[in-house]
Amino acid sequence: MQLIIDKVGKLYQSKVWALRNFSLELRPGVLGLLGPNGAGKTTLMNIIATITRATEGTVTWNGADLKRQPDAVRAVLGYLPQDFGVYPNLNAVEFLEYFAAVKGLDAAITRRRIDELLQLVNLADVRKRPLGGYSGGMRQRIGIAQALLNDPQLLIVDEPTAGLDPEERVRFRNLLSDLSGDRIVILSTHIVSDVEATATEIALISGGILVAHAPPEELLRAAEGRVWEWVIPSAELSAAKQRYLISGTVRRADGVHVRLLAESAPAGAVPVAATLEDAYLHCLSTHRTHLAEAKAG
């Protein structure tokens, strides 16, 4: 099982490149897709899901070029887009039966699969309630069930834990980890802790460019020795934000505890272990510095 993205670019009619010279090779596991808003994450997922076509480059699934053979991946794809709509007058069972029919699944297998999935996403007790009466978190869970209907080999989920409460988020993280053994899972999210809990690899995108592709441990090592905790008075916080890349602040009785990234420590700061959020900010900052230097040079 292999997904290869080779030098993919996407140019929109506004003459803006959403992706440029983007290459990745994926095998079974969870890929955490991280990047700022507008970085190109959704465009990439839509190209992989054959919803839109790349302007240049190729995407192949087990050797099949998806421009020429889109059905090669559609038959084994599960996709939960960020803007997932429901039919409000249908209940959960009717909704999943409809999607199963669209995907061409066997009716007998579908009934058993729907029962399993409604248990899995904790919606079995409200299976007959119209979806129009579901909360945002419940709608997100029925979307997750929809994506898993055909037991996909390639699962793409865009902001899947948006609207989920902390318990549901943990449940979904565990589900992704369980699913990842024999399939490729692409998880796009702004919640770094979701990636930290599930991803075997991370791809960091900025401005349509692949900034980093590595296991979480490798990204963490790159940030080690560059993360500091510094206690300063509240009055000095504004100046500190202008001078340093700050990843967090906590106000306590002795002052503001500032977590910052820098090559060397400010006077009085102490080193702390890097988190994945620190590593993410470090990668982005380094990338932007290199871009600025290239433009200046």
Short mmCIF file of C-alpha atoms in Angstrom, two decimals:
data_model
loop_
_atom_site.label_atom_id
_atom_site.label_comp_id
_atom_site.label_asym_id
_atom_site.label_seq_id
_atom_site.Cartn_x
_atom_site.Cartn_y
_atom_site.Cartn_z
CA MET A 1 0.00 0.00 0.00
CA GLN A 2 1.61 3.24 -1.16
CA LEU A 3 0.57 6.80 -1.94
CA ILE A 4 3.11 8.88 -3.88
CA ILE A 5 2.71 12.63 -4.40
CA ASP A 6 5.31 13.74 -6.91
CA LYS A 7 6.08 17.42 -7.62
CA VAL A 8 2.41 18.39 -7.37
CA GLY A 9 1.36 22.00 -7.98
CA LYS A 10 -2.06 23.62 -8.03
CA LEU A 11 -2.62 26.99 -9.72
CA TYR A 12 -6.01 28.63 -9.23
CA GLN A 13 -7.65 31.05 -11.67
CA SER A 14 -6.55 33.94 -9.45
CA LYS A 15 -2.99 33.00 -10.54
CA VAL A 16 -2.17 31.95 -6.99
CA TRP A 17 -0.26 28.72 -6.43
CA ALA A 18 -1.94 26.84 -3.55
CA LEU A 19 0.72 24.10 -3.81
CA ARG A 20 4.09 24.14 -5.53
CA ASN A 21 6.55 21.30 -6.23
CA PHE A 22 5.01 19.23 -3.42
CA SER A 23 6.29 15.67 -2.94
CA LEU A 24 5.48 13.03 -0.31
CA GLU A 25 5.62 9.25 -0.15
CA LEU A 26 3.25 7.59 2.32
CA ARG A 27 2.82 4.06 3.62
CA PRO A 28 0.49 2.72 6.37
CA GLY A 29 0.41 4.91 9.47
CA VAL A 30 -0.96 8.31 10.52
CA LEU A 31 0.36 11.41 8.77
CA GLY A 32 -0.30 14.58 10.75
CA LEU A 33 -0.75 17.47 8.31
CA LEU A 34 0.08 20.78 10.00
CA GLY A 35 0.27 24.32 8.72
CA PRO A 36 -1.22 27.80 9.05
CA ASN A 37 -4.57 28.76 7.51
CA GLY A 38 -4.21 29.00 3.73
CA ALA A 39 -1.10 26.82 3.70
CA GLY A 40 -2.54 24.42 1.09
CA LYS A 41 -3.63 21.52 3.30
CA THR A 42 -7.21 21.34 2.04
CA THR A 43 -6.09 21.69 -1.59
CA LEU A 44 -3.69 18.78 -1.11
CA MET A 45 -6.40 16.58 0.42
CA ASN A 46 -8.85 17.43 -2.36
CA ILE A 47 -6.26 16.45 -4.97
CA ILE A 48 -5.58 13.13 -3.24
CA ALA A 49 -9.34 12.50 -2.96
CA THR A 50 -9.72 13.27 -6.72
CA ILE A 51 -12.11 16.15 -5.99
CA THR A 52 -9.82 18.55 -7.83
CA ARG A 53 -6.98 18.03 -10.31
CA ALA A 54 -3.40 19.09 -9.87
CA THR A 55 -2.08 21.65 -12.35
CA GLU A 56 1.24 19.82 -12.48
CA GLY A 57 2.82 16.70 -11.04
CA THR A 58 1.27 13.30 -10.31
CA VAL A 59 -0.42 11.41 -7.50
CA THR A 60 -0.28 7.63 -7.66
CA TRP A 61 -2.06 5.05 -5.52
CA ASN A 62 -0.39 1.64 -5.65
CA GLY A 63 1.07 2.62 -9.02
CA ALA A 64 -2.17 3.98 -10.56
CA ASP A 65 -2.02 7.60 -11.76
CA LEU A 66 -5.11 9.23 -10.23
CA LYS A 67 -5.51 11.70 -13.10
CA ARG A 68 -6.08 8.78 -15.47
CA GLN A 69 -7.55 6.25 -13.01
CA PRO A 70 -9.38 8.14 -10.24
CA ASP A 71 -11.54 5.11 -9.42
CA ALA A 72 -8.43 3.27 -8.23
CA VAL A 73 -8.49 5.30 -5.03
CA ARG A 74 -12.18 6.23 -4.84
CA ALA A 75 -13.09 2.59 -4.19
CA VAL A 76 -10.88 2.44 -1.09
CA LEU A 77 -11.17 6.05 0.12
CA GLY A 78 -12.82 7.43 3.25
CA TYR A 79 -13.00 11.22 3.40
CA LEU A 80 -14.28 13.59 6.07
CA PRO A 81 -13.98 17.17 4.78
CA GLN A 82 -13.89 20.12 7.16
CA ASP A 83 -17.21 21.50 5.90
CA PHE A 84 -19.25 18.34 6.23
CA GLY A 85 -22.97 18.79 5.62
CA VAL A 86 -25.82 16.49 6.67
CA TYR A 87 -29.38 15.95 5.48
CA PRO A 88 -31.38 17.24 8.47
CA ASN A 89 -34.52 15.18 7.86
CA LEU A 90 -32.67 11.85 7.72
CA ASN A 91 -31.79 9.93 10.86
CA ALA A 92 -28.34 8.40 11.39
CA VAL A 93 -29.23 5.01 9.92
CA GLU A 94 -30.90 6.50 6.83
CA PHE A 95 -27.99 8.87 6.31
CA LEU A 96 -25.40 6.09 6.46
CA GLU A 97 -27.53 3.82 4.26
CA TYR A 98 -27.64 6.59 1.65
CA PHE A 99 -23.85 6.99 1.66
CA ALA A 100 -23.37 3.23 1.57
CA ALA A 101 -25.55 3.08 -1.56
CA VAL A 102 -23.54 5.91 -3.15
CA LYS A 103 -20.37 3.94 -2.43
CA GLY A 104 -21.90 0.79 -3.91
CA LEU A 105 -21.70 -1.30 -0.73
CA ASP A 106 -23.60 -4.56 -0.33
CA ALA A 107 -26.90 -4.01 1.53
CA ALA A 108 -26.49 -6.97 3.93
CA ILE A 109 -22.96 -5.97 4.85
CA THR A 110 -24.05 -2.34 5.18
CA ARG A 111 -26.62 -3.02 7.92
CA ARG A 112 -24.05 -4.80 10.06
CA ARG A 113 -21.42 -2.16 9.34
CA ILE A 114 -23.77 0.70 10.32
CA ASP A 115 -24.54 -0.98 13.64
CA GLU A 116 -20.81 -1.35 14.35
CA LEU A 117 -20.01 2.24 13.42
CA LEU A 118 -22.85 3.80 15.44
CA GLN A 119 -21.52 1.92 18.48
CA LEU A 120 -18.00 3.03 17.64
CA VAL A 121 -18.88 6.76 17.46
CA ASN A 122 -21.27 6.53 20.44
CA LEU A 123 -24.45 7.35 18.53
CA ALA A 124 -26.35 4.05 18.82
CA ASP A 125 -28.84 5.50 21.32
CA VAL A 126 -29.84 8.33 18.94
CA ARG A 127 -29.77 6.35 15.72
CA LYS A 128 -33.43 7.19 14.92
CA ARG A 129 -33.23 10.91 15.75
CA PRO A 130 -33.22 13.26 12.70
CA LEU A 131 -29.77 14.72 12.12
CA GLY A 132 -31.24 18.23 12.22
CA GLY A 133 -31.57 17.73 15.98
CA TYR A 134 -27.92 16.68 16.45
CA SER A 135 -25.37 18.91 18.17
CA GLY A 136 -22.23 19.99 16.30
CA GLY A 137 -20.20 17.27 18.00
CA MET A 138 -22.77 14.60 17.14
CA ARG A 139 -22.78 15.70 13.49
CA GLN A 140 -19.01 15.44 13.47
CA ARG A 141 -19.24 11.89 14.80
CA ILE A 142 -21.76 10.85 12.12
CA GLY A 143 -19.31 12.32 9.59
CA ILE A 144 -16.57 10.12 11.00
CA ALA A 145 -18.86 7.08 10.70
CA GLN A 146 -19.59 8.02 7.06
CA ALA A 147 -15.86 8.14 6.28
CA LEU A 148 -15.36 4.66 7.74
CA LEU A 149 -18.33 2.96 6.02
CA ASN A 150 -16.29 1.15 3.37
CA ASP A 151 -13.46 0.20 5.77
CA PRO A 152 -11.11 2.41 3.71
CA GLN A 153 -7.47 1.72 2.95
CA LEU A 154 -6.91 5.49 2.64
CA LEU A 155 -8.63 7.67 5.24
CA ILE A 156 -8.48 11.47 4.99
CA VAL A 157 -9.90 13.54 7.84
CA ASP A 158 -9.87 17.36 7.90
CA GLU A 159 -10.28 18.92 11.37
CA PRO A 160 -12.09 15.77 12.61
CA THR A 161 -12.18 16.73 16.31
CA ALA A 162 -13.69 20.19 15.77
CA GLY A 163 -16.74 20.42 18.03
CA LEU A 164 -15.91 17.28 20.01
CA ASP A 165 -15.70 17.45 23.78
CA PRO A 166 -12.44 16.32 25.48
CA GLU A 167 -13.70 12.76 26.10
CA GLU A 168 -14.85 12.37 22.49
CA ARG A 169 -11.54 13.79 21.26
CA VAL A 170 -9.58 11.18 23.20
CA ARG A 171 -11.92 8.47 21.90
CA PHE A 172 -11.32 9.58 18.31
CA ARG A 173 -7.55 9.78 18.79
CA ASN A 174 -7.56 6.19 20.04
CA LEU A 175 -9.71 5.17 17.07
CA LEU A 176 -7.23 6.71 14.61
CA SER A 177 -4.33 4.94 16.30
CA ASP A 178 -6.18 1.61 16.10
CA LEU A 179 -7.01 2.15 12.41
CA SER A 180 -3.50 3.10 11.33
CA GLY A 181 -1.88 -0.33 11.39
CA ASP A 182 -3.06 -1.49 7.97
CA ARG A 183 -4.07 1.72 6.21
CA ILE A 184 -2.86 5.22 5.41
CA VAL A 185 -4.50 7.91 7.52
CA ILE A 186 -4.06 11.62 6.74
CA LEU A 187 -5.07 13.84 9.65
CA SER A 188 -5.23 17.58 9.03
CA THR A 189 -5.85 19.70 12.12
CA HIS A 190 -4.97 22.90 13.93
CA ILE A 191 -4.94 21.01 17.23
CA VAL A 192 -1.30 20.05 17.70
CA SER A 193 -2.14 17.76 20.62
CA ASP A 194 -4.25 15.58 18.28
CA VAL A 195 -1.24 15.12 16.02
CA GLU A 196 1.05 14.56 19.00
CA ALA A 197 -1.21 11.77 20.27
CA THR A 198 -1.66 9.88 16.98
CA ALA A 199 0.81 10.74 14.21
CA THR A 200 3.63 8.43 13.18
CA GLU A 201 4.86 11.10 10.75
CA ILE A 202 4.28 14.82 10.37
CA ALA A 203 4.17 16.96 7.23
CA LEU A 204 4.42 20.69 7.83
CA ILE A 205 3.12 22.95 5.02
CA SER A 206 3.52 26.70 4.65
CA GLY A 207 2.59 28.74 1.61
CA GLY A 208 1.98 25.61 -0.46
CA ILE A 209 5.50 24.32 0.20
CA LEU A 210 6.50 21.22 2.17
CA VAL A 211 8.60 22.62 5.01
CA ALA A 212 9.28 19.35 6.85
CA HIS A 213 8.35 15.67 6.66
CA ALA A 214 9.62 13.59 9.55
CA PRO A 215 8.65 11.52 12.59
CA PRO A 216 7.62 13.66 15.58
CA GLU A 217 10.80 12.71 17.44
CA GLU A 218 12.98 14.18 14.69
CA LEU A 219 11.12 17.50 14.75
CA LEU A 220 11.39 17.60 18.54
CA ARG A 221 15.15 17.04 18.37
CA ALA A 222 15.48 20.00 16.00
CA ALA A 223 13.88 22.28 18.61
CA GLU A 224 15.81 20.97 21.62
CA GLY A 225 18.12 23.52 23.21
CA ARG A 226 16.07 26.38 21.78
CA VAL A 227 13.12 26.44 24.21
CA TRP A 228 13.25 28.50 27.39
CA GLU A 229 11.08 29.53 30.32
CA TRP A 230 11.50 33.10 31.49
CA VAL A 231 9.77 34.84 34.39
CA ILE A 232 9.20 38.56 33.76
CA PRO A 233 6.95 41.32 35.12
CA SER A 234 3.67 41.89 33.26
CA ALA A 235 4.90 45.31 32.16
CA GLU A 236 7.72 43.71 30.14
CA LEU A 237 5.56 41.20 28.29
CA SER A 238 4.77 43.44 25.30
CA ALA A 239 8.46 44.15 24.64
CA ALA A 240 9.29 40.45 25.00
CA LYS A 241 6.68 39.54 22.36
CA GLN A 242 8.29 41.94 19.90
CA ARG A 243 11.76 40.50 20.50
CA TYR A 244 11.16 36.75 20.87
CA LEU A 245 9.01 33.98 19.39
CA ILE A 246 6.70 33.21 22.32
CA SER A 247 4.73 29.96 22.39
CA GLY A 248 2.91 30.43 25.68
CA THR A 249 2.40 32.60 28.76
CA VAL A 250 1.08 31.80 32.24
CA ARG A 251 0.48 34.49 34.86
CA ARG A 252 1.50 33.54 38.39
CA ALA A 253 2.18 35.38 41.66
CA ASP A 254 5.87 35.86 40.83
CA GLY A 255 5.20 37.27 37.34
CA VAL A 256 4.48 36.04 33.82
CA HIS A 257 6.03 32.67 32.98
CA VAL A 258 6.93 33.03 29.31
CA ARG A 259 7.75 30.06 27.09
CA LEU A 260 9.88 31.20 24.17
CA LEU A 261 12.05 29.93 21.32
CA ALA A 262 15.49 31.44 20.78
CA GLU A 263 18.99 30.30 19.87
CA SER A 264 20.29 31.63 23.20
CA ALA A 265 18.55 32.29 26.49
CA PRO A 266 17.59 35.75 27.74
CA ALA A 267 19.18 36.59 31.07
CA GLY A 268 17.47 34.58 33.81
CA ALA A 269 15.70 32.11 31.49
CA VAL A 270 16.05 28.36 32.03
CA PRO A 271 15.94 25.58 29.40
CA VAL A 272 12.82 23.40 29.14
CA ALA A 273 11.99 20.32 27.06
CA ALA A 274 10.52 21.03 23.64
CA THR A 275 6.92 20.10 22.87
CA LEU A 276 5.55 19.36 19.41
CA GLU A 277 4.00 22.84 19.36
CA ASP A 278 7.45 24.30 20.02
CA ALA A 279 8.87 22.17 17.20
CA TYR A 280 6.08 23.31 14.86
CA LEU A 281 6.77 27.00 15.61
CA HIS A 282 10.53 26.46 15.27
CA CYS A 283 10.14 24.84 11.82
CA LEU A 284 7.85 27.61 10.58
CA SER A 285 10.11 30.35 11.94
CA THR A 286 13.21 28.81 10.37
CA HIS A 287 11.44 28.42 7.02
CA ARG A 288 10.27 32.05 7.02
CA THR A 289 13.75 33.26 7.93
CA HIS A 290 15.25 31.33 5.02
CA LEU A 291 12.63 32.75 2.63
CA ALA A 292 13.36 36.29 3.81
CA GLU A 293 17.10 35.77 3.41
CA ALA A 294 16.62 34.36 -0.10
CA LYS A 295 14.53 37.37 -1.13
CA ALA A 296 17.06 39.77 0.37
CA GLY A 297 19.94 37.99 -1.35
#
